[in-house]
Tab-separated table of C-alpha atoms and ligand atoms in Angstrom:
chain	number	residue	atom	x	y	z
A	1	MET	CA	0.072	20.988	25.045
A	2	SER	CA	0.242	17.788	23.083
A	3	PRO	CA	-2.119	14.956	23.976
A	4	LYS	CA	-0.710	11.771	25.539
A	5	ARG	CA	0.514	9.171	23.039
A	6	GLU	CA	-2.432	6.902	22.288
A	7	ASN	CA	-2.540	3.119	21.957
A	8	PHE	CA	-4.957	1.032	19.909
A	9	ASN	CA	-7.785	-0.163	22.117
A	10	SER	CA	-7.807	-3.757	20.938
A	11	LYS	CA	-5.656	-6.336	19.154
A	12	LEU	CA	-8.269	-6.586	16.422
A	13	GLY	CA	-8.186	-2.819	15.892
A	14	LEU	CA	-4.412	-2.873	15.502
A	15	LEU	CA	-4.549	-5.815	13.085
A	16	LEU	CA	-7.262	-4.272	10.928
A	17	ALA	CA	-5.454	-0.927	10.788
A	18	ILE	CA	-2.246	-2.620	9.626
A	19	VAL	CA	-4.198	-4.715	7.106
A	20	GLY	CA	-5.879	-1.506	5.931
A	21	SER	CA	-2.493	0.017	5.251
A	22	ALA	CA	-1.350	-3.043	3.339
A	23	VAL	CA	-4.465	-3.588	1.246
A	24	GLY	CA	-4.627	-0.861	-1.376
A	25	LEU	CA	-4.148	0.052	-5.000
A	26	GLY	CA	-1.130	-2.239	-5.152
A	27	ASN	CA	-3.409	-5.236	-4.612
A	28	MET	CA	-6.144	-4.084	-6.936
A	29	TRP	CA	-4.440	-2.645	-9.977
A	30	ARG	CA	-0.959	-4.064	-9.983
A	31	PHE	CA	-1.128	-7.567	-8.608
A	32	PRO	CA	-3.804	-9.025	-10.951
A	33	TYR	CA	-1.920	-7.820	-14.009
A	34	LEU	CA	1.462	-9.017	-12.733
A	35	LEU	CA	-0.018	-12.392	-11.900
A	36	GLY	CA	-1.474	-12.855	-15.351
A	37	SER	CA	1.478	-11.586	-17.350
A	38	ASN	CA	4.230	-13.329	-15.379
A	39	GLY	CA	3.098	-16.926	-15.667
A	40	GLY	CA	-0.025	-17.174	-13.472
A	41	SER	CA	0.455	-19.436	-10.518
A	42	ALA	CA	4.174	-19.693	-11.337
A	43	PHE	CA	4.371	-16.000	-10.352
A	44	LEU	CA	2.065	-16.624	-7.409
A	45	ILE	CA	4.401	-19.270	-6.001
A	46	ILE	CA	7.441	-16.983	-6.355
A	47	TYR	CA	5.503	-14.085	-4.853
A	48	LEU	CA	4.301	-16.107	-1.867
A	49	VAL	CA	7.742	-17.578	-1.214
A	50	LEU	CA	9.289	-14.086	-1.250
A	51	VAL	CA	6.504	-12.688	0.887
A	52	PHE	CA	6.684	-15.365	3.529
A	53	ILE	CA	10.435	-16.037	3.576
A	54	LEU	CA	11.868	-12.579	2.967
A	55	CYS	CA	9.145	-10.104	3.839
A	56	THR	CA	7.961	-11.742	7.062
A	57	PRO	CA	11.296	-11.048	8.787
A	58	ILE	CA	11.386	-7.491	7.380
A	59	THR	CA	7.823	-6.913	8.555
A	60	LEU	CA	8.823	-8.208	11.985
A	61	ALA	CA	11.881	-5.928	12.003
A	62	GLU	CA	9.729	-2.864	11.333
A	63	TYR	CA	7.198	-3.976	13.917
A	64	TYR	CA	10.021	-4.573	16.392
A	65	VAL	CA	11.427	-1.040	16.182
A	66	GLY	CA	7.985	0.541	16.612
A	67	ARG	CA	7.080	-1.631	19.549
A	68	LYS	CA	10.461	-1.322	21.220
A	69	THR	CA	10.821	2.459	20.995
A	70	LYS	CA	7.149	3.502	21.108
A	71	LYS	CA	8.195	6.594	19.185
A	72	ASP	CA	7.418	8.064	15.785
A	73	CYS	CA	9.692	6.893	12.989
A	74	PHE	CA	11.747	10.109	12.981
A	75	ARG	CA	12.680	9.761	16.652
A	76	ALA	CA	12.612	5.968	16.955
A	77	PHE	CA	16.294	5.702	16.132
A	78	ASP	CA	17.462	8.342	18.598
A	79	ASP	CA	18.171	5.791	21.307
A	80	ILE	CA	19.546	3.244	18.896
A	81	LEU	CA	21.874	5.451	16.872
A	82	LYS	CA	22.068	8.785	18.745
A	83	PRO	CA	19.859	11.628	17.444
A	84	GLY	CA	22.162	12.800	14.603
A	85	PRO	CA	22.527	9.737	12.355
A	86	GLY	CA	19.317	8.269	13.735
A	87	ARG	CA	17.358	11.215	12.408
A	88	ILE	CA	18.937	11.030	8.982
A	89	PHE	CA	17.604	7.523	8.791
A	90	GLY	CA	14.236	8.539	10.213
A	91	SER	CA	14.041	11.264	7.566
A	92	ILE	CA	14.293	8.670	4.794
A	93	LEU	CA	11.174	6.957	6.133
A	94	CYS	CA	9.381	10.299	6.380
A	95	PHE	CA	10.288	11.218	2.797
A	96	SER	CA	9.141	7.789	1.751
A	97	ALA	CA	5.717	8.345	3.323
A	98	PHE	CA	5.454	11.942	2.090
A	99	PHE	CA	6.367	11.167	-1.507
A	100	THR	CA	4.022	8.189	-1.576
A	101	ILE	CA	1.017	10.075	-0.202
A	102	SER	CA	1.675	12.946	-2.636
A	103	TYR	CA	0.968	10.830	-5.712
A	104	TYR	CA	-1.381	8.353	-4.014
A	105	ILE	CA	-4.016	11.063	-3.461
A	106	VAL	CA	-4.067	11.817	-7.193
A	107	VAL	CA	-5.202	8.278	-7.922
A	108	GLY	CA	-7.523	8.479	-4.910
A	109	GLY	CA	-9.105	11.506	-6.590
A	110	TRP	CA	-9.656	9.636	-9.857
A	111	ILE	CA	-11.378	6.874	-7.899
A	112	ILE	CA	-13.713	9.412	-6.302
A	113	SER	CA	-14.614	10.713	-9.778
A	114	TYR	CA	-15.399	7.195	-10.984
A	115	PHE	CA	-17.366	6.386	-7.869
A	116	PHE	CA	-19.586	9.434	-8.291
A	117	GLY	CA	-19.666	8.752	-12.022
A	118	CYS	CA	-21.449	5.463	-11.249
A	119	PHE	CA	-24.506	7.465	-10.192
A	120	ASN	CA	-24.678	9.026	-13.628
A	121	PHE	CA	-23.745	5.738	-15.202
A	122	ASN	CA	-24.763	6.045	-18.851
A	123	THR	CA	-23.224	9.464	-19.354
A	124	PHE	CA	-20.097	9.032	-17.280
A	125	PHE	CA	-19.278	5.546	-18.507
A	126	SER	CA	-19.945	6.393	-22.153
A	127	ALA	CA	-17.050	5.480	-24.428
A	128	ASP	CA	-16.146	9.115	-25.149
A	129	ASN	CA	-16.040	10.194	-21.557
A	130	ILE	CA	-13.993	7.189	-20.480
A	131	LYS	CA	-11.583	7.832	-23.307
A	132	HIS	CA	-11.237	11.416	-22.127
A	133	PHE	CA	-10.631	10.193	-18.593
A	134	GLU	CA	-8.096	7.668	-19.702
A	135	ASN	CA	-6.230	10.426	-21.471
A	136	VAL	CA	-6.200	12.427	-18.282
A	137	ALA	CA	-5.240	9.486	-16.115
A	138	MET	CA	-2.513	8.367	-18.428
A	139	GLY	CA	-1.126	11.841	-18.935
A	140	MET	CA	-1.857	11.886	-22.628
A	141	GLY	CA	-4.399	14.586	-23.075
A	142	GLY	CA	-5.064	16.446	-19.856
A	143	THR	CA	-6.526	19.925	-20.272
A	144	PRO	CA	-6.315	22.690	-17.635
A	145	ALA	CA	-9.976	21.981	-16.787
A	146	SER	CA	-9.470	18.244	-16.306
A	147	ALA	CA	-6.306	18.851	-14.295
A	148	LEU	CA	-8.263	21.247	-12.102
A	149	GLN	CA	-11.017	18.664	-11.663
A	150	SER	CA	-8.547	15.998	-10.631
A	151	THR	CA	-6.915	18.455	-8.213
A	152	ILE	CA	-10.275	19.045	-6.548
A	153	THR	CA	-11.032	15.331	-6.200
A	154	ALA	CA	-7.498	14.631	-4.915
A	155	ILE	CA	-7.954	17.297	-2.249
A	156	LEU	CA	-11.352	15.816	-1.387
A	157	PHE	CA	-9.733	12.393	-0.982
A	158	LEU	CA	-7.070	13.930	1.260
A	159	ALA	CA	-9.679	15.828	3.263
A	160	ILE	CA	-11.635	12.626	3.962
A	161	SER	CA	-8.433	10.985	5.259
A	162	ALA	CA	-7.755	14.078	7.383
A	163	VAL	CA	-11.214	13.933	8.958
A	164	VAL	CA	-10.643	10.314	10.022
A	165	LEU	CA	-7.186	11.209	11.355
A	166	CYS	CA	-8.527	14.103	13.407
A	167	GLY	CA	-10.345	11.469	15.480
A	168	GLY	CA	-6.986	10.108	16.668
A	169	VAL	CA	-5.735	6.538	16.892
A	170	VAL	CA	-8.706	4.970	18.657
A	171	LYS	CA	-11.678	7.070	17.594
A	172	GLY	CA	-10.303	7.731	14.130
A	173	ILE	CA	-8.047	5.035	12.664
A	174	GLU	CA	-9.212	2.090	14.781
A	175	LYS	CA	-12.910	2.815	14.429
A	176	PHE	CA	-12.574	3.420	10.684
A	177	SER	CA	-10.641	0.164	10.201
A	178	LYS	CA	-13.057	-1.909	12.259
A	179	ILE	CA	-15.993	-0.731	10.187
A	180	THR	CA	-14.462	-0.673	6.729
A	181	MET	CA	-12.146	-3.688	6.597
A	182	PRO	CA	-14.860	-6.356	6.981
A	183	VAL	CA	-16.984	-4.468	4.412
A	184	LEU	CA	-13.991	-4.355	2.063
A	185	PHE	CA	-13.424	-8.120	2.219
A	186	PHE	CA	-17.107	-8.862	1.814
A	187	LEU	CA	-17.458	-6.599	-1.218
A	188	ILE	CA	-14.408	-7.867	-3.068
A	189	LEU	CA	-15.523	-11.443	-2.420
A	190	PHE	CA	-18.942	-10.649	-3.834
A	191	VAL	CA	-17.490	-9.025	-6.957
A	192	ALA	CA	-15.068	-11.954	-7.404
A	193	ILE	CA	-17.866	-14.518	-7.225
A	194	TYR	CA	-19.909	-12.526	-9.720
A	195	SER	CA	-16.968	-12.101	-12.069
A	196	CYS	CA	-16.032	-15.801	-11.957
A	197	SER	CA	-19.630	-16.806	-12.683
A	198	LEU	CA	-19.806	-14.868	-15.970
A	199	ASP	CA	-19.902	-16.824	-19.222
A	200	GLY	CA	-16.369	-17.193	-20.542
A	201	ALA	CA	-14.756	-16.397	-17.192
A	202	GLU	CA	-12.864	-19.726	-17.167
A	203	GLU	CA	-10.300	-18.357	-19.621
A	204	GLY	CA	-9.486	-15.584	-17.151
A	205	ILE	CA	-9.255	-17.977	-14.230
A	206	LYS	CA	-6.861	-20.130	-16.262
A	207	TYR	CA	-4.817	-17.063	-17.246
A	208	LEU	CA	-4.497	-16.153	-13.580
A	209	LEU	CA	-3.843	-19.492	-12.037
A	210	LYS	CA	-2.418	-21.863	-14.657
A	211	PRO	CA	1.327	-22.132	-14.045
A	212	ASP	CA	3.409	-21.111	-17.051
A	213	PHE	CA	7.056	-21.400	-16.074
A	214	SER	CA	8.199	-20.332	-19.529
A	215	LYS	CA	7.207	-16.773	-18.618
A	216	VAL	CA	9.445	-16.739	-15.533
A	217	THR	CA	12.547	-14.613	-16.110
A	218	GLY	CA	14.892	-12.565	-13.925
A	219	SER	CA	12.498	-9.652	-13.967
A	220	THR	CA	9.706	-11.894	-12.638
A	221	PHE	CA	11.643	-12.032	-9.365
A	222	SER	CA	12.244	-8.293	-9.152
A	223	ASN	CA	8.604	-7.645	-10.097
A	224	ALA	CA	7.472	-10.031	-7.386
A	225	LEU	CA	9.719	-8.485	-4.765
A	226	GLY	CA	8.822	-4.896	-5.667
A	227	GLN	CA	5.163	-5.814	-5.508
A	228	ALA	CA	5.622	-7.535	-2.141
A	229	PHE	CA	7.304	-4.456	-0.637
A	230	MET	CA	4.664	-2.101	-1.960
A	231	SER	CA	1.789	-4.347	-0.989
A	232	LEU	CA	2.992	-4.912	2.558
A	233	SER	CA	3.711	-1.176	2.959
A	234	LEU	CA	7.346	-1.808	3.844
A	235	GLY	CA	9.870	1.028	4.033
A	236	CYS	CA	7.477	3.917	4.705
A	237	GLY	CA	7.356	3.696	8.488
A	238	THR	CA	3.622	2.888	8.555
A	239	LEU	CA	4.027	-0.469	10.243
A	240	MET	CA	6.541	0.983	12.690
A	241	THR	CA	4.155	3.809	13.551
A	242	TYR	CA	1.145	1.535	14.053
A	243	ALA	CA	3.243	-0.925	16.093
A	244	SER	CA	4.319	1.952	18.321
A	245	TYR	CA	0.628	2.299	19.247
A	246	SER	CA	0.299	-1.395	20.168
A	247	GLN	CA	-0.780	-2.420	23.632
A	248	LYS	CA	1.592	-4.393	25.849
A	249	ASP	CA	-0.246	-7.670	25.388
A	250	SER	CA	-0.674	-7.505	21.597
A	251	ASN	CA	0.659	-10.533	19.708
A	252	SER	CA	3.384	-9.215	17.430
A	253	VAL	CA	4.126	-12.398	15.509
A	254	ARG	CA	0.489	-13.305	15.042
A	255	THR	CA	-0.420	-9.769	13.925
A	256	SER	CA	2.428	-9.662	11.394
A	257	LEU	CA	1.652	-13.094	9.972
A	258	LEU	CA	-2.077	-12.454	9.756
A	259	THR	CA	-1.403	-9.168	7.954
A	260	ILE	CA	0.703	-10.962	5.375
A	261	ILE	CA	-1.858	-13.744	4.911
A	262	LEU	CA	-4.834	-11.377	4.621
A	263	ASP	CA	-3.011	-9.044	2.245
A	264	SER	CA	-2.052	-11.955	-0.021
A	265	CYS	CA	-5.606	-13.348	0.046
A	266	PHE	CA	-6.993	-9.937	-0.831
A	267	ALA	CA	-4.610	-9.623	-3.773
A	268	ILE	CA	-5.611	-13.040	-5.144
A	269	ILE	CA	-9.326	-12.344	-4.692
A	270	SER	CA	-8.856	-8.982	-6.461
A	271	GLY	CA	-7.325	-10.869	-9.362
A	272	LEU	CA	-10.357	-13.149	-9.445
A	273	ALA	CA	-12.668	-10.132	-9.293
A	274	ILE	CA	-11.057	-8.388	-12.243
A	275	ILE	CA	-9.369	-10.712	-14.734
A	276	PRO	CA	-12.152	-13.292	-15.358
A	277	ALA	CA	-14.555	-10.422	-16.193
A	278	VAL	CA	-11.986	-8.951	-18.577
A	279	PHE	CA	-11.745	-12.271	-20.409
A	280	ALA	CA	-15.485	-12.896	-20.330
A	281	PHE	CA	-15.914	-9.771	-22.470
A	282	GLY	CA	-13.093	-10.646	-24.821
A	283	MET	CA	-10.746	-7.907	-23.663
A	284	VAL	CA	-7.074	-7.894	-22.763
A	285	PRO	CA	-5.977	-7.075	-19.229
A	286	GLY	CA	-3.657	-4.057	-19.086
A	287	GLN	CA	-1.755	-2.687	-16.151
A	288	GLY	CA	-2.361	0.175	-13.763
A	289	PRO	CA	-4.556	3.109	-14.764
A	290	GLU	CA	-5.614	1.485	-18.013
A	291	LEU	CA	-7.046	-1.599	-16.315
A	292	LEU	CA	-8.952	0.240	-13.633
A	293	PHE	CA	-9.988	3.368	-15.463
A	294	ASN	CA	-10.615	2.127	-18.973
A	295	THR	CA	-10.939	-1.640	-19.400
A	296	LEU	CA	-13.142	-2.241	-16.379
A	297	PRO	CA	-15.518	0.666	-17.038
A	298	ARG	CA	-16.023	-0.594	-20.590
A	299	ILE	CA	-16.843	-3.992	-19.140
A	300	PHE	CA	-19.296	-2.537	-16.629
A	301	THR	CA	-21.260	-0.988	-19.491
A	302	LEU	CA	-21.563	-4.396	-21.165
A	303	MET	CA	-22.334	-6.421	-18.063
A	304	LYS	CA	-25.803	-7.217	-16.752
A	305	GLY	CA	-26.252	-5.150	-13.594
A	306	GLY	CA	-23.020	-3.343	-14.499
A	307	SER	CA	-23.936	-0.070	-12.803
A	308	LEU	CA	-24.433	-1.808	-9.455
A	309	VAL	CA	-21.222	-3.820	-9.805
A	310	ALA	CA	-19.408	-0.596	-10.731
A	311	VAL	CA	-20.651	1.180	-7.588
A	312	LEU	CA	-19.581	-1.730	-5.388
A	313	PHE	CA	-16.253	-2.076	-7.145
A	314	PHE	CA	-15.223	1.576	-7.028
A	315	PHE	CA	-16.404	1.845	-3.441
A	316	THR	CA	-14.138	-1.105	-2.597
A	317	VAL	CA	-11.161	0.500	-4.344
A	318	PHE	CA	-11.954	3.774	-2.597
A	319	ILE	CA	-11.905	2.218	0.897
A	320	ALA	CA	-8.761	0.253	0.115
A	321	ALA	CA	-6.956	3.379	-1.091
A	322	LEU	CA	-8.265	5.513	1.767
A	323	SER	CA	-7.052	3.172	4.502
A	324	SER	CA	-3.569	3.139	2.931
A	325	ALA	CA	-3.531	6.923	2.625
A	326	ILE	CA	-4.558	7.251	6.267
A	327	SER	CA	-1.614	5.119	7.367
A	328	LEU	CA	0.823	7.178	5.286
A	329	MET	CA	-0.443	10.445	6.745
A	330	GLU	CA	-0.340	9.021	10.265
A	331	VAL	CA	3.408	8.417	9.870
A	332	LEU	CA	3.887	12.147	9.310
A	333	ILE	CA	1.334	13.238	11.906
A	334	SER	CA	3.027	11.149	14.582
A	335	VAL	CA	6.335	12.833	13.693
A	336	VAL	CA	4.852	16.317	14.000
A	337	THR	CA	3.114	15.558	17.313
A	338	GLY	CA	6.199	13.665	18.528
A	339	SER	CA	7.911	16.909	19.518
A	340	GLY	CA	5.306	17.263	22.255
A	341	LYS	CA	4.652	20.855	21.203
A	342	VAL	CA	2.007	20.434	18.514
A	343	SER	CA	-1.538	19.181	19.067
A	344	ARG	CA	-2.930	16.427	16.871
A	345	GLY	CA	-5.423	18.752	15.204
A	346	ARG	CA	-2.684	21.143	14.145
A	347	ALA	CA	-0.456	18.293	13.015
A	348	VAL	CA	-3.259	16.993	10.760
A	349	LEU	CA	-3.594	20.508	9.364
A	350	TYR	CA	0.131	20.910	8.648
A	351	VAL	CA	0.484	17.501	7.012
A	352	THR	CA	-2.666	18.041	4.952
A	353	ALA	CA	-1.478	21.484	3.831
A	354	ALA	CA	1.952	20.178	2.798
A	355	THR	CA	0.377	17.287	0.898
A	356	ILE	CA	-2.058	19.620	-0.875
A	357	ILE	CA	0.940	21.482	-2.303
A	358	THR	CA	2.809	18.430	-3.620
A	359	GLY	CA	-0.406	16.586	-4.559
A	360	THR	CA	-1.586	19.593	-6.582
A	361	LEU	CA	1.743	19.718	-8.421
A	362	CYS	CA	1.312	16.002	-9.229
A	363	CYS	CA	-2.248	16.618	-10.503
A	364	LEU	CA	-1.220	19.590	-12.603
A	365	SER	CA	1.537	17.539	-14.183
A	366	PHE	CA	-1.289	15.873	-16.159
A	367	GLY	CA	-2.254	19.277	-17.562
A	368	PRO	CA	-0.550	22.666	-17.496
A	369	LEU	CA	2.647	21.395	-15.846
A	370	ASN	CA	3.006	18.493	-18.282
A	371	GLY	CA	6.058	20.105	-19.833
A	372	ILE	CA	8.105	20.022	-16.630
A	373	LYS	CA	10.409	17.009	-16.772
A	374	LEU	CA	12.134	15.652	-13.684
A	375	PRO	CA	14.193	12.466	-13.234
A	376	GLY	CA	11.741	9.646	-14.040
A	377	GLY	CA	9.340	11.756	-16.154
A	378	THR	CA	6.641	14.219	-15.098
A	379	ILE	CA	6.231	15.528	-11.549
A	380	PHE	CA	3.777	12.672	-10.854
A	381	ASP	CA	6.247	10.082	-12.194
A	382	PHE	CA	9.029	11.630	-10.161
A	383	PHE	CA	7.107	11.258	-6.887
A	384	ASN	CA	5.979	7.763	-7.793
A	385	ILE	CA	9.355	6.441	-8.896
A	386	THR	CA	11.453	8.176	-6.245
A	387	SER	CA	9.274	6.907	-3.428
A	388	THR	CA	9.173	3.311	-4.650
A	389	ASN	CA	12.638	2.861	-6.113
A	390	ILE	CA	14.669	5.006	-3.765
A	391	PHE	CA	13.082	5.915	-0.454
A	392	MET	CA	11.140	2.688	0.250
A	393	THR	CA	14.093	0.516	-0.687
A	394	LEU	CA	16.600	2.617	1.250
A	395	GLY	CA	14.199	2.722	4.191
A	396	SER	CA	13.944	-1.072	4.291
A	397	LEU	CA	17.677	-1.525	3.751
A	398	GLY	CA	18.543	0.833	6.593
A	399	LEU	CA	16.029	-0.888	8.808
A	400	VAL	CA	17.330	-4.428	8.306
A	401	LEU	CA	20.939	-3.263	8.705
A	402	LEU	CA	20.132	-1.510	11.962
A	403	VAL	CA	18.090	-4.351	13.376
A	404	GLY	CA	20.434	-7.059	12.126
A	405	TRP	CA	23.744	-5.439	13.038
A	406	LYS	CA	23.120	-2.856	15.714
A	407	LEU	CA	20.382	-4.468	17.793
A	408	GLY	CA	20.792	-7.960	19.150
A	409	LYS	CA	18.854	-11.111	18.460
A	410	LYS	CA	18.006	-11.391	22.149
A	411	ASP	CA	16.229	-8.068	22.191
A	412	PHE	CA	14.526	-8.806	18.854
A	413	LYS	CA	13.082	-11.920	20.376
A	414	SER	CA	12.173	-10.504	23.762
A	415	VAL	CA	10.290	-7.552	22.243
A	416	LEU	CA	8.393	-9.627	19.684
A	417	ALA	CA	7.796	-12.916	21.509
A	418	ASP	CA	4.161	-13.792	22.134
A	419	LYS	CA	2.229	-16.812	23.329
A	420	THR	CA	1.519	-18.223	19.879
A	421	PRO	CA	3.462	-21.381	18.847
A	422	LEU	CA	5.677	-19.467	16.385
A	423	GLY	CA	5.952	-16.404	18.603
A	424	SER	CA	7.448	-18.489	21.378
A	425	SER	CA	9.763	-20.596	19.236
A	426	ASP	CA	13.531	-20.001	19.405
A	427	VAL	CA	14.030	-21.675	16.048
A	428	PHE	CA	11.555	-19.290	14.408
A	429	PHE	CA	13.328	-16.224	15.799
A	430	ASN	CA	16.775	-17.589	14.886
A	431	ILE	CA	15.656	-18.000	11.284
A	432	MET	CA	13.937	-14.609	11.169
A	433	PHE	CA	16.955	-12.827	12.611
A	434	PHE	CA	19.340	-14.613	10.268
A	435	ILE	CA	17.292	-13.441	7.290
A	436	VAL	CA	17.143	-9.875	8.612
A	437	ARG	CA	20.893	-9.808	9.206
A	438	TRP	CA	22.226	-11.573	6.125
A	439	VAL	CA	19.701	-12.408	3.446
A	440	ALA	CA	17.517	-9.293	3.355
A	441	PRO	CA	20.354	-6.727	2.912
A	442	ILE	CA	21.930	-8.768	0.119
A	443	VAL	CA	18.622	-9.239	-1.704
A	444	ILE	CA	17.614	-5.581	-1.331
A	445	VAL	CA	20.968	-4.309	-2.630
A	446	THR	CA	20.834	-6.753	-5.552
A	447	ILE	CA	17.357	-5.595	-6.506
A	448	MET	CA	18.417	-1.938	-6.248
A	449	VAL	CA	21.422	-2.542	-8.484
A	450	LEU	CA	19.335	-4.497	-11.002
A	451	GLY	CA	16.753	-1.688	-10.975
A	452	PHE	CA	19.443	0.902	-11.774
A	453	ILE	CA	20.951	-1.235	-14.531
A	454	ASN	CA	17.557	-1.834	-16.144
A	455	ASN	CA	16.643	1.852	-16.148
B	1	PFF	N1	0.231	-1.117	0.522
B	1	PFF	C1	-0.398	-0.103	-0.261
B	1	PFF	C2	-0.974	-0.722	-1.536
B	1	PFF	O1	-0.829	-1.934	-1.755
B	1	PFF	O2	-1.566	0.020	-2.303
B	1	PFF	C3	0.498	1.041	-0.625
B	1	PFF	C4	1.261	1.612	0.524
B	1	PFF	C5	0.577	2.054	1.662
B	1	PFF	C6	2.628	1.625	0.499
B	1	PFF	C7	1.282	2.519	2.756
B	1	PFF	C8	3.342	2.071	1.568
B	1	PFF	C9	2.658	2.510	2.697
B	1	PFF	F1	3.339	2.924	3.702
């Protein structure tokens, strides 16, 4: 027999779980670089405008469906669209979550290696070893042995997520979020203060925050929007799933807005934790794996107290990535248990087993399977690009079309309204619904088309 569908025990638990899903690698390895290379605070302004004007209504739309149906994302659309077409749409969200978790655990595994490497600091962070790791991480020189090592750490990362998820919504996800999220914010703040106080850090702060409108081009907007979607975890069903576990009296509008504010703050603080240190040591900030797995480690070896800062930093990245991975797996677990025939424990097992298969293929694509080319590149690239460019975007597009055109404004408001000033304002809901119905579909389609043209 399946257990009864759980709810989060408290509003704070729900908020921190959603924030945990949002705050992740996107904030820590993508945002700082994008901010610096796209005109500093000029990019920040564009990003924040897009986040608050466009993504707030989309976030509310996802929250709305979860709260209204109280079902997993595969079955949520049964009542709205009839099971047939509804499930096709639900499947897109499931694929989105499954493809994302498949490559996310690979990076999670690298983080585990670096975290443990901090305890053997001088050897692990030596130039040669880091170079070797960069080669592995960037797919340039993976050997069967290194691919095997990254497979083991990826599975370890997945197993840790699975252990938390076995505890269920309240004893697993909620408890984990309540403990780790405050620690996460405290740690990143500490690292940011340290980084900004280094000699020569001002250059980095200027690079991040000085507006340079000459760097703003068309792609700045698509970069900003892509980043906003990824950072707020839109289009994977995570928000919908967590909202389906919300208690009756939870404040939907407040929770959504706070998530967006906290996620944006975390991204900016991450930038201040990373970029000023990069400049203080005369290096150039790169993007993605290079920044996190090469530039920063080299800096830690040069910095006073670098081994301690490295431990704190990689622990922070680890928690951020773990809480996002947990939310992605929960989407799939809730679908498997949603039939009523499978217990939670078994569902965790099935989802973990399926992810081990695809995750291992992604890991091995940095070594023995490097020669296999799929649309987008290697197996890892394929999972990464397909989930972001196709499934997440289609998932969000389908969602706004359904909410905007199939479900009415009245219901949107009555499900989401709360006692906060915005949550009880008709004007606010009119604007939000207008954006969901008209603006969001047009913008999403435009970005998709631009993405195809540019590739
Ligand atoms: N928001 C996460 C990040 O910024 O790394 C990534 C993510 C998590 C995307 C969960 C989608 C998702 F459903």
